[in-house]
mmCIF file of C-alpha atoms in Angstrom:
data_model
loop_
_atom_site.group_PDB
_atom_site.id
_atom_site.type_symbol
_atom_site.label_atom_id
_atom_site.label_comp_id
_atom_site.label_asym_id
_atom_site.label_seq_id
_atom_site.Cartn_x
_atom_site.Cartn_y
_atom_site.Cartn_z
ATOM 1 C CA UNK A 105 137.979 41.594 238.032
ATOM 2 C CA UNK A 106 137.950 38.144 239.662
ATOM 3 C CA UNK A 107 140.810 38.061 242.397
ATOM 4 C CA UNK A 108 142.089 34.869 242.704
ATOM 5 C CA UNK A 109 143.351 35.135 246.322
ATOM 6 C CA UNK A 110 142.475 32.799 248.413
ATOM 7 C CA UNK A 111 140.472 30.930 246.132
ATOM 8 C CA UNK A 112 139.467 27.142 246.342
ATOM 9 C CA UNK A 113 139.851 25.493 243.119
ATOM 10 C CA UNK A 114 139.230 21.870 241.098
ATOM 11 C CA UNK A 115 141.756 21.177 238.055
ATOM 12 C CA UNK A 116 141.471 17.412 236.173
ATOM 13 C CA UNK A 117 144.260 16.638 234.643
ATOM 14 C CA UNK A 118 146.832 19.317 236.889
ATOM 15 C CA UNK A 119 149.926 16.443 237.106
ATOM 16 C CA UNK A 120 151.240 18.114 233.633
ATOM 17 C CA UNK A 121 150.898 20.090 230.180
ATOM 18 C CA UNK A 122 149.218 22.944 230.322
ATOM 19 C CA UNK A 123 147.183 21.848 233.991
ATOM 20 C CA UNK A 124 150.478 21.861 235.479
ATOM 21 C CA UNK A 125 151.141 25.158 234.438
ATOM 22 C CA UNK A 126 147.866 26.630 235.322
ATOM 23 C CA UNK A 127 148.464 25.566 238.711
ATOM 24 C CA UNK A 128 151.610 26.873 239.048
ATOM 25 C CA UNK A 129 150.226 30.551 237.813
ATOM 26 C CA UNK A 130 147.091 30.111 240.093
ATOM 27 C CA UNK A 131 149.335 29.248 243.064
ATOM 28 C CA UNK A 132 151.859 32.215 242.302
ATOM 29 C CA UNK A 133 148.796 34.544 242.319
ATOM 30 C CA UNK A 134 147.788 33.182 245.641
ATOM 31 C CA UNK A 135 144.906 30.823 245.307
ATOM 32 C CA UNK A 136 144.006 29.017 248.995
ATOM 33 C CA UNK A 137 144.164 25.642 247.789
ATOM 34 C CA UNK A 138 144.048 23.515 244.766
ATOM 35 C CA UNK A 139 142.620 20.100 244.260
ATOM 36 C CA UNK A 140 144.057 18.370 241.367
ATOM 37 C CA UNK A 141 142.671 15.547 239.770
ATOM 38 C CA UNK A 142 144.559 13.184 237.545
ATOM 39 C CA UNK A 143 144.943 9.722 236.861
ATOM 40 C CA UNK A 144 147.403 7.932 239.301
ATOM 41 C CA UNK A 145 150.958 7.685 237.621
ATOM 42 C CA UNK A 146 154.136 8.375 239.028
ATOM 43 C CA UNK A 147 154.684 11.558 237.446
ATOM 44 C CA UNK A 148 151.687 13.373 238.527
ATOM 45 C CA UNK A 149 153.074 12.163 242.183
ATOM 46 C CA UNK A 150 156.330 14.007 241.200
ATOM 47 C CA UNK A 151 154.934 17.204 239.748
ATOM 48 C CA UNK A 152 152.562 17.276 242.921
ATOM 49 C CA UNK A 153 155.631 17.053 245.392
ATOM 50 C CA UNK A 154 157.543 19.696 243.172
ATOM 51 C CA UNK A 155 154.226 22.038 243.493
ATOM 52 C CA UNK A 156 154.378 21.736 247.685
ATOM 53 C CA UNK A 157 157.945 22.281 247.764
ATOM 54 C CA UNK A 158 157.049 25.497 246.031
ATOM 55 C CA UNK A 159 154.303 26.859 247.060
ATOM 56 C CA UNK A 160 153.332 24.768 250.560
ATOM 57 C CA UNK A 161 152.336 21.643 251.650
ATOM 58 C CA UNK A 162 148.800 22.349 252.462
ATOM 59 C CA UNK A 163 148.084 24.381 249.109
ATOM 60 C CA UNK A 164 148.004 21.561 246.672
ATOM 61 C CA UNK A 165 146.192 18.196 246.955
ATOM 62 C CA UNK A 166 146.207 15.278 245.028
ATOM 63 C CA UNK A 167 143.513 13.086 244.292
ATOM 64 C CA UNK A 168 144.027 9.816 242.309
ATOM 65 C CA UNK A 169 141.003 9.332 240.070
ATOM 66 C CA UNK A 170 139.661 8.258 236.843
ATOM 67 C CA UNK A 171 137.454 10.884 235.970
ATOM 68 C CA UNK A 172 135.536 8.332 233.228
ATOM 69 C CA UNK A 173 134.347 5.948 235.834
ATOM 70 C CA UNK A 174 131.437 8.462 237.404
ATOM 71 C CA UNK A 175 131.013 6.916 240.555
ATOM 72 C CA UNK A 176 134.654 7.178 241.373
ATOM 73 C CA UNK A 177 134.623 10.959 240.027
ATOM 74 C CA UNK A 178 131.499 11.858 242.240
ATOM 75 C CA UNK A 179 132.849 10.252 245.172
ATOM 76 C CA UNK A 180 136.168 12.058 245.057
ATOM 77 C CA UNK A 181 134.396 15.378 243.810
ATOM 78 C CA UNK A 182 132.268 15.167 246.958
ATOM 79 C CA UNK A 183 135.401 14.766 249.730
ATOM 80 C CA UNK A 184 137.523 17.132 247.639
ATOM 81 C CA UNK A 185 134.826 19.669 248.295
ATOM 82 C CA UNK A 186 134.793 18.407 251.847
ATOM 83 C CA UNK A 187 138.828 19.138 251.997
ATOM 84 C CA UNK A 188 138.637 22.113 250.343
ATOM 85 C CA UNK A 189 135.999 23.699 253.047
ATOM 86 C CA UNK A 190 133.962 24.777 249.783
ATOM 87 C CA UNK A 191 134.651 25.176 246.022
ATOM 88 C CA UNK A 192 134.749 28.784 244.028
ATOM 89 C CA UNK A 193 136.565 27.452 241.044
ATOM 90 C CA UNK A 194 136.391 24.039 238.355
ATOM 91 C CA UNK A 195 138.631 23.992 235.672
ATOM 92 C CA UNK A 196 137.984 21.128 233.586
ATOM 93 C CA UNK A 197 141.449 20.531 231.956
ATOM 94 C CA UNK A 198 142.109 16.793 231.776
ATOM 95 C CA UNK A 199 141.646 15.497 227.701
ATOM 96 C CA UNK A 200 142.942 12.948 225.273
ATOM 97 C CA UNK A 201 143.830 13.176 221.222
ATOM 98 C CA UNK A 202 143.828 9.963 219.679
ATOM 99 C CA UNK A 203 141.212 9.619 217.425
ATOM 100 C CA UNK A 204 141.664 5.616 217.104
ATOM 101 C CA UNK A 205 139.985 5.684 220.973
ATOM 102 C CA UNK A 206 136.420 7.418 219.882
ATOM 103 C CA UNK A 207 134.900 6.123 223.333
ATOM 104 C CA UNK A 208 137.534 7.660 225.634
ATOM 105 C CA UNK A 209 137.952 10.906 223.788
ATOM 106 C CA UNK A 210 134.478 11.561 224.393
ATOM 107 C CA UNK A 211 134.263 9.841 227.838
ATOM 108 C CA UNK A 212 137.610 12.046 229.026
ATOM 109 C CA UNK A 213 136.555 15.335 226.975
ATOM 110 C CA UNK A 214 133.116 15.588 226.478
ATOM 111 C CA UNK A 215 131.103 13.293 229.124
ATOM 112 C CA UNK A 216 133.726 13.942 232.543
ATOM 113 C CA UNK A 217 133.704 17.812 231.950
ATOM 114 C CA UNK A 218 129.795 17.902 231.592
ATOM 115 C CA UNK A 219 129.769 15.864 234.864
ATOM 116 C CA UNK A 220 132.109 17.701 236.556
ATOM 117 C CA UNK A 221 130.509 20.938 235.562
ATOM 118 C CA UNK A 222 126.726 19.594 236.881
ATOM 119 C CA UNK A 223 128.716 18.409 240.254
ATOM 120 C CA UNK A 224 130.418 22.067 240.252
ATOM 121 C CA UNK A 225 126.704 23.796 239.790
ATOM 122 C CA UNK A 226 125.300 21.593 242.630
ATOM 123 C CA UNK A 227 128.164 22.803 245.045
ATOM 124 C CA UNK A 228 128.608 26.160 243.726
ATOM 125 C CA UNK A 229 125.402 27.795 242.377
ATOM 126 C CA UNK A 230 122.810 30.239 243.629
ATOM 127 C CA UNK A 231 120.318 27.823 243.042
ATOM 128 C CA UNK A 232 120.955 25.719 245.835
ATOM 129 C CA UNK A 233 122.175 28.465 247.961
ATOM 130 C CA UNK A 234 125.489 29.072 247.443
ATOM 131 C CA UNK A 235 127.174 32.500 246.148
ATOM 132 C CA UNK A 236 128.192 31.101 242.817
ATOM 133 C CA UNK A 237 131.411 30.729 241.255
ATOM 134 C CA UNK A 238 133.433 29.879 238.169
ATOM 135 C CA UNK A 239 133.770 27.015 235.507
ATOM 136 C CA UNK A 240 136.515 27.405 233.118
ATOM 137 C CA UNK A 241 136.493 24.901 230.107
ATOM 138 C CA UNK A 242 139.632 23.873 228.503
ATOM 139 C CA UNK A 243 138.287 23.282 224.224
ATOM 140 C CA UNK A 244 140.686 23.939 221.735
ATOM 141 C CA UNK A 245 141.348 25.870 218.088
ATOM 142 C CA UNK A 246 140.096 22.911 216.772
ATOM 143 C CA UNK A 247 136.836 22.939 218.861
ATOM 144 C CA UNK A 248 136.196 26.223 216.740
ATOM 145 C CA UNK A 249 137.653 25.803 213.491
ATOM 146 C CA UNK A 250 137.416 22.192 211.760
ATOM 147 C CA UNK A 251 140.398 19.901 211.882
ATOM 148 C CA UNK A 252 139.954 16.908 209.018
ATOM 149 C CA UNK A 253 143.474 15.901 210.442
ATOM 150 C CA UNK A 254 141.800 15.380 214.008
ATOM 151 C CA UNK A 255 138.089 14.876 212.942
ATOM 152 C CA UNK A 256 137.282 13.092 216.456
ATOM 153 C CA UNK A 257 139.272 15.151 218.395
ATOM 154 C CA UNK A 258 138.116 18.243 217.178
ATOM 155 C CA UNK A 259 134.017 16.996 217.326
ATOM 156 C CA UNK A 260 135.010 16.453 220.975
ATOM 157 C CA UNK A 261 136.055 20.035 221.478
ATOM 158 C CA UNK A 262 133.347 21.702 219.500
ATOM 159 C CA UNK A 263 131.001 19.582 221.921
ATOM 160 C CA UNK A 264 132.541 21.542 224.591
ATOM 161 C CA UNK A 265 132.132 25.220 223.422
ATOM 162 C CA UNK A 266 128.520 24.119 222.657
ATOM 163 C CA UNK A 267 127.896 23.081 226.441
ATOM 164 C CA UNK A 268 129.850 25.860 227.626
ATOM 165 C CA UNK A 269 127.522 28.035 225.158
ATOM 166 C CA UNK A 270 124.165 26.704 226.579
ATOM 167 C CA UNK A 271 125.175 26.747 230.148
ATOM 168 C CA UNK A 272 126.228 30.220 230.175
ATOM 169 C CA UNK A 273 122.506 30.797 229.574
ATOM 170 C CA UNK A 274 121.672 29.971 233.589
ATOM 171 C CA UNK A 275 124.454 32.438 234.727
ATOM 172 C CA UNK A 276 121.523 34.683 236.506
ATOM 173 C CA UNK A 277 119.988 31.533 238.370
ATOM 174 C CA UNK A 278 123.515 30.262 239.247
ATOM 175 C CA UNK A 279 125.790 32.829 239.516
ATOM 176 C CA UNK A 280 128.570 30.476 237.964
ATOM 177 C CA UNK A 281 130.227 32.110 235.315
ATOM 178 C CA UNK A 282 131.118 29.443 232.225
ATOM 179 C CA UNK A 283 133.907 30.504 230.579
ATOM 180 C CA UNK A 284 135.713 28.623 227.599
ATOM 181 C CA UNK A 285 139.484 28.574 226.699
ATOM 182 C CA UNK A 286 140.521 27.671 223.252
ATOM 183 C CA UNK A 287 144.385 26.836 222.830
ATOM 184 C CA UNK A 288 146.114 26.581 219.748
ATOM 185 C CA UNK A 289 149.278 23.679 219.376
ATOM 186 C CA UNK A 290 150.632 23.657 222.598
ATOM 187 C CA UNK A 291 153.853 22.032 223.697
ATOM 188 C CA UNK A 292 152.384 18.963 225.065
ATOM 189 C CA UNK A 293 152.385 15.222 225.084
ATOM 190 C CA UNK A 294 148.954 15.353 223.269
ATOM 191 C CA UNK A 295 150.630 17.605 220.175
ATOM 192 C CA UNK A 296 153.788 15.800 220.093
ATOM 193 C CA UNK A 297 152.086 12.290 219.669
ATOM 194 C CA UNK A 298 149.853 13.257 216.598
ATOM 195 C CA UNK A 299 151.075 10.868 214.288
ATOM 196 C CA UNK A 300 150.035 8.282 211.866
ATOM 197 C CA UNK A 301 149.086 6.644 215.047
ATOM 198 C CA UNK A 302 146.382 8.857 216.745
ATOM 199 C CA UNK A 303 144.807 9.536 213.446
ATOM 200 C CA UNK A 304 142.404 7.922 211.279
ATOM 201 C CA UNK A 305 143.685 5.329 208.709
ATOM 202 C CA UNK A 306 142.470 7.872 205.759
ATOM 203 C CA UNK A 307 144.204 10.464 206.537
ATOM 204 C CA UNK A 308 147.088 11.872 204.353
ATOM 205 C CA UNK A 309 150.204 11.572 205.925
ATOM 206 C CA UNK A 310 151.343 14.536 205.039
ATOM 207 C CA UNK A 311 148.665 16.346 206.552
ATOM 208 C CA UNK A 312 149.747 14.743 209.804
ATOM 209 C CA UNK A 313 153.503 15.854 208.775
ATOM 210 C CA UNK A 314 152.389 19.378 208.302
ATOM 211 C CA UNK A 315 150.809 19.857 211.747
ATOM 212 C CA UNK A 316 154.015 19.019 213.449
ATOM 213 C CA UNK A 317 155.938 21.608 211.074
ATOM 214 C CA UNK A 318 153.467 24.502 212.686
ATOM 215 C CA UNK A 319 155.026 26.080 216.022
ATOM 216 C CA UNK A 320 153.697 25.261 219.487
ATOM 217 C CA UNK A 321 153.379 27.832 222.203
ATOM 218 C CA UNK A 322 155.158 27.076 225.369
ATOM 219 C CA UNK A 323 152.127 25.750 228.425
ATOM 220 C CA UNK A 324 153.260 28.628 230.563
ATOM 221 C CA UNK A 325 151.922 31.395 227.257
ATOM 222 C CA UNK A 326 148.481 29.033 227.747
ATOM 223 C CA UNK A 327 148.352 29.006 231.700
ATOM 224 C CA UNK A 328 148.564 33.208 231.456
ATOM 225 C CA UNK A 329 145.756 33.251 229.206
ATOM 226 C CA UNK A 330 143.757 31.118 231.697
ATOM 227 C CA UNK A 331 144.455 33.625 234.514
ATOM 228 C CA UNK A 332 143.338 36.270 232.424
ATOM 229 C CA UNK A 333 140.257 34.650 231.299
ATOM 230 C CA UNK A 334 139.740 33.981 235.080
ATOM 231 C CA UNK A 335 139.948 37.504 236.219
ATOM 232 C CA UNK A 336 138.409 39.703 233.635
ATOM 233 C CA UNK A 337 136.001 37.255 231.415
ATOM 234 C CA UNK A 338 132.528 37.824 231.590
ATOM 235 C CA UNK A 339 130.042 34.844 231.858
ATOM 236 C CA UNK A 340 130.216 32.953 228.577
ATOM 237 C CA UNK A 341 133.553 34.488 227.165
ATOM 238 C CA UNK A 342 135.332 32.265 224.761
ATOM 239 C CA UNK A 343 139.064 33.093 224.303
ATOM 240 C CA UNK A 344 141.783 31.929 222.044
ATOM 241 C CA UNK A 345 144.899 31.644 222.490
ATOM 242 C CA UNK A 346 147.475 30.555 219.728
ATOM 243 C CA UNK A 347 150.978 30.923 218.143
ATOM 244 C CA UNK A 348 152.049 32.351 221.224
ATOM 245 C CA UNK A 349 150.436 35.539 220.665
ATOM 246 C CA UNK A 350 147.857 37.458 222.994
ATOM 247 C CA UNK A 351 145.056 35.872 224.307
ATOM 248 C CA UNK A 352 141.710 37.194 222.748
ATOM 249 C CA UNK A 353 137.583 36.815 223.276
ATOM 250 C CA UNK A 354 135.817 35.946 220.033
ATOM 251 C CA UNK A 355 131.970 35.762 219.811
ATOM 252 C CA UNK A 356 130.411 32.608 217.849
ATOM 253 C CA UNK A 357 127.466 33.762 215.030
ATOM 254 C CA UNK A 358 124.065 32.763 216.441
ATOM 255 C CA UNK A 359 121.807 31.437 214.000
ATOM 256 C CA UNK A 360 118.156 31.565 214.914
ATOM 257 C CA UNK A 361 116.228 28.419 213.179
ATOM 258 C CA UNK A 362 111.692 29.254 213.202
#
């Protein structure tokens, strides 16, 4: 089992959802410090200064950043790592659902967690002599199952259980475990805006309707399934969670092409 305690750790996209409440669970189970990056709006100020008054000023840190513009991102990845005194956990959290914006659902889900995962390995891996660590992918249901209703969306999260897949592969070189979390509808801004307005022009509106009859599990039920995928999942575990219901690992069908 992973212990958390006094763990350094990276979260894009902390300042709210379900990044917010991962933070909050990591803090309570006494992580050292947390670095969270998210874009810079008044809010994530807010929910940063609520997190200190909590837990302590020197636990949490914010860092401003747009994680699509990669110079930016590497420059802030490499002082956070300075601040931090080290780095034994990324989570790569921060996404966007609004499949009229192809380019920045893939530049925010796809392209910034690969990057951030290759700066993690750099910092954290074996490799280049370090003891290794942990890189916990935030996918979705929909990056598992298809989604018509969210066709972009969902490509973008199926890209990232497909990286998280082949990266696992280098665990014994790096030592980094990759692990992948796959939430169902969760109460966030991201489900509540699916509308005719985040969706393609060709799709039925009652199939957007229908999504927003289906429940959504609170971001606290998703931010307990992260801790337990952080203490007891094996390198390349991919867990669901959904509906509010236990977490659980499923394993993917590997078909061999010759």
């Amino acid at each position: 089992m992973e212990n958390i305690q006094d763990k350094t750790i990276i979260i894009t996209g902390g300042g709210r959802g379900i990044g917010y409440s991962i933070v909050e669970e990591l803090l309570r189970k006494g992580a050292k410090k947390i670095a969270i990056v998210d874009l810079p709006m008044s809010k994530d100020h807010e929910a940063v200064t609520t997190l200190k008054g909590k837990f302590g000023e020197e636990r949490v840190i914010y860092f401003p950043c747009d994680i699509t513009k990669t110079e930016d991102f590497k420059e802030i990845f490499k002082q956070i790592v300075r601040v931090l005194n080290g780095l034994d956990i990324l989570i790569n959290n921060a996404g966007l659902q609004n499949d009229n914006l192809v380019e920045q659902t893939f530049n925010i889900n796809v392209i910034a967690l690969i990057r951030g995962s290759l700066m993690a390995l750099d910092y954290m891996g074996k490799h280049n002599g370090s003891k290794g660590g942990t890189i916990v992918n935030v996918a979705s249901t929909a990056g598992i199952v298809p989604s018509p209703e969210l066709s972009v969306y969902s490509a973008s999260k199926f890209a990232v259980v497909a990286f998280g897949r082949n990266l696992e592969a280098f665990y014994n070189k790096t030592n980094v475990r990759i692990l992948t979390l796959c939430p169902g509808l969760t109460k966030t801004k991201l489900a509540m805006d699916i509308s005719t307005n985040t969706v393609l022009d060709f799709v039925d509106e009652e199939m957007v309707q229908s999504i927003n009859t289906f429940t959504k599990q609170p971001c606290t039920h998703v931010a307990n399934a992260a801790i337990d995928l952080i203490q007891k999942g094996e390198n390349g575990t991919i867990m669901v969670v959904k509906n509010n219901e236990p977490p659980f690992a499923i394993k993917i069908p590997l078909y061999v092409c010759k």
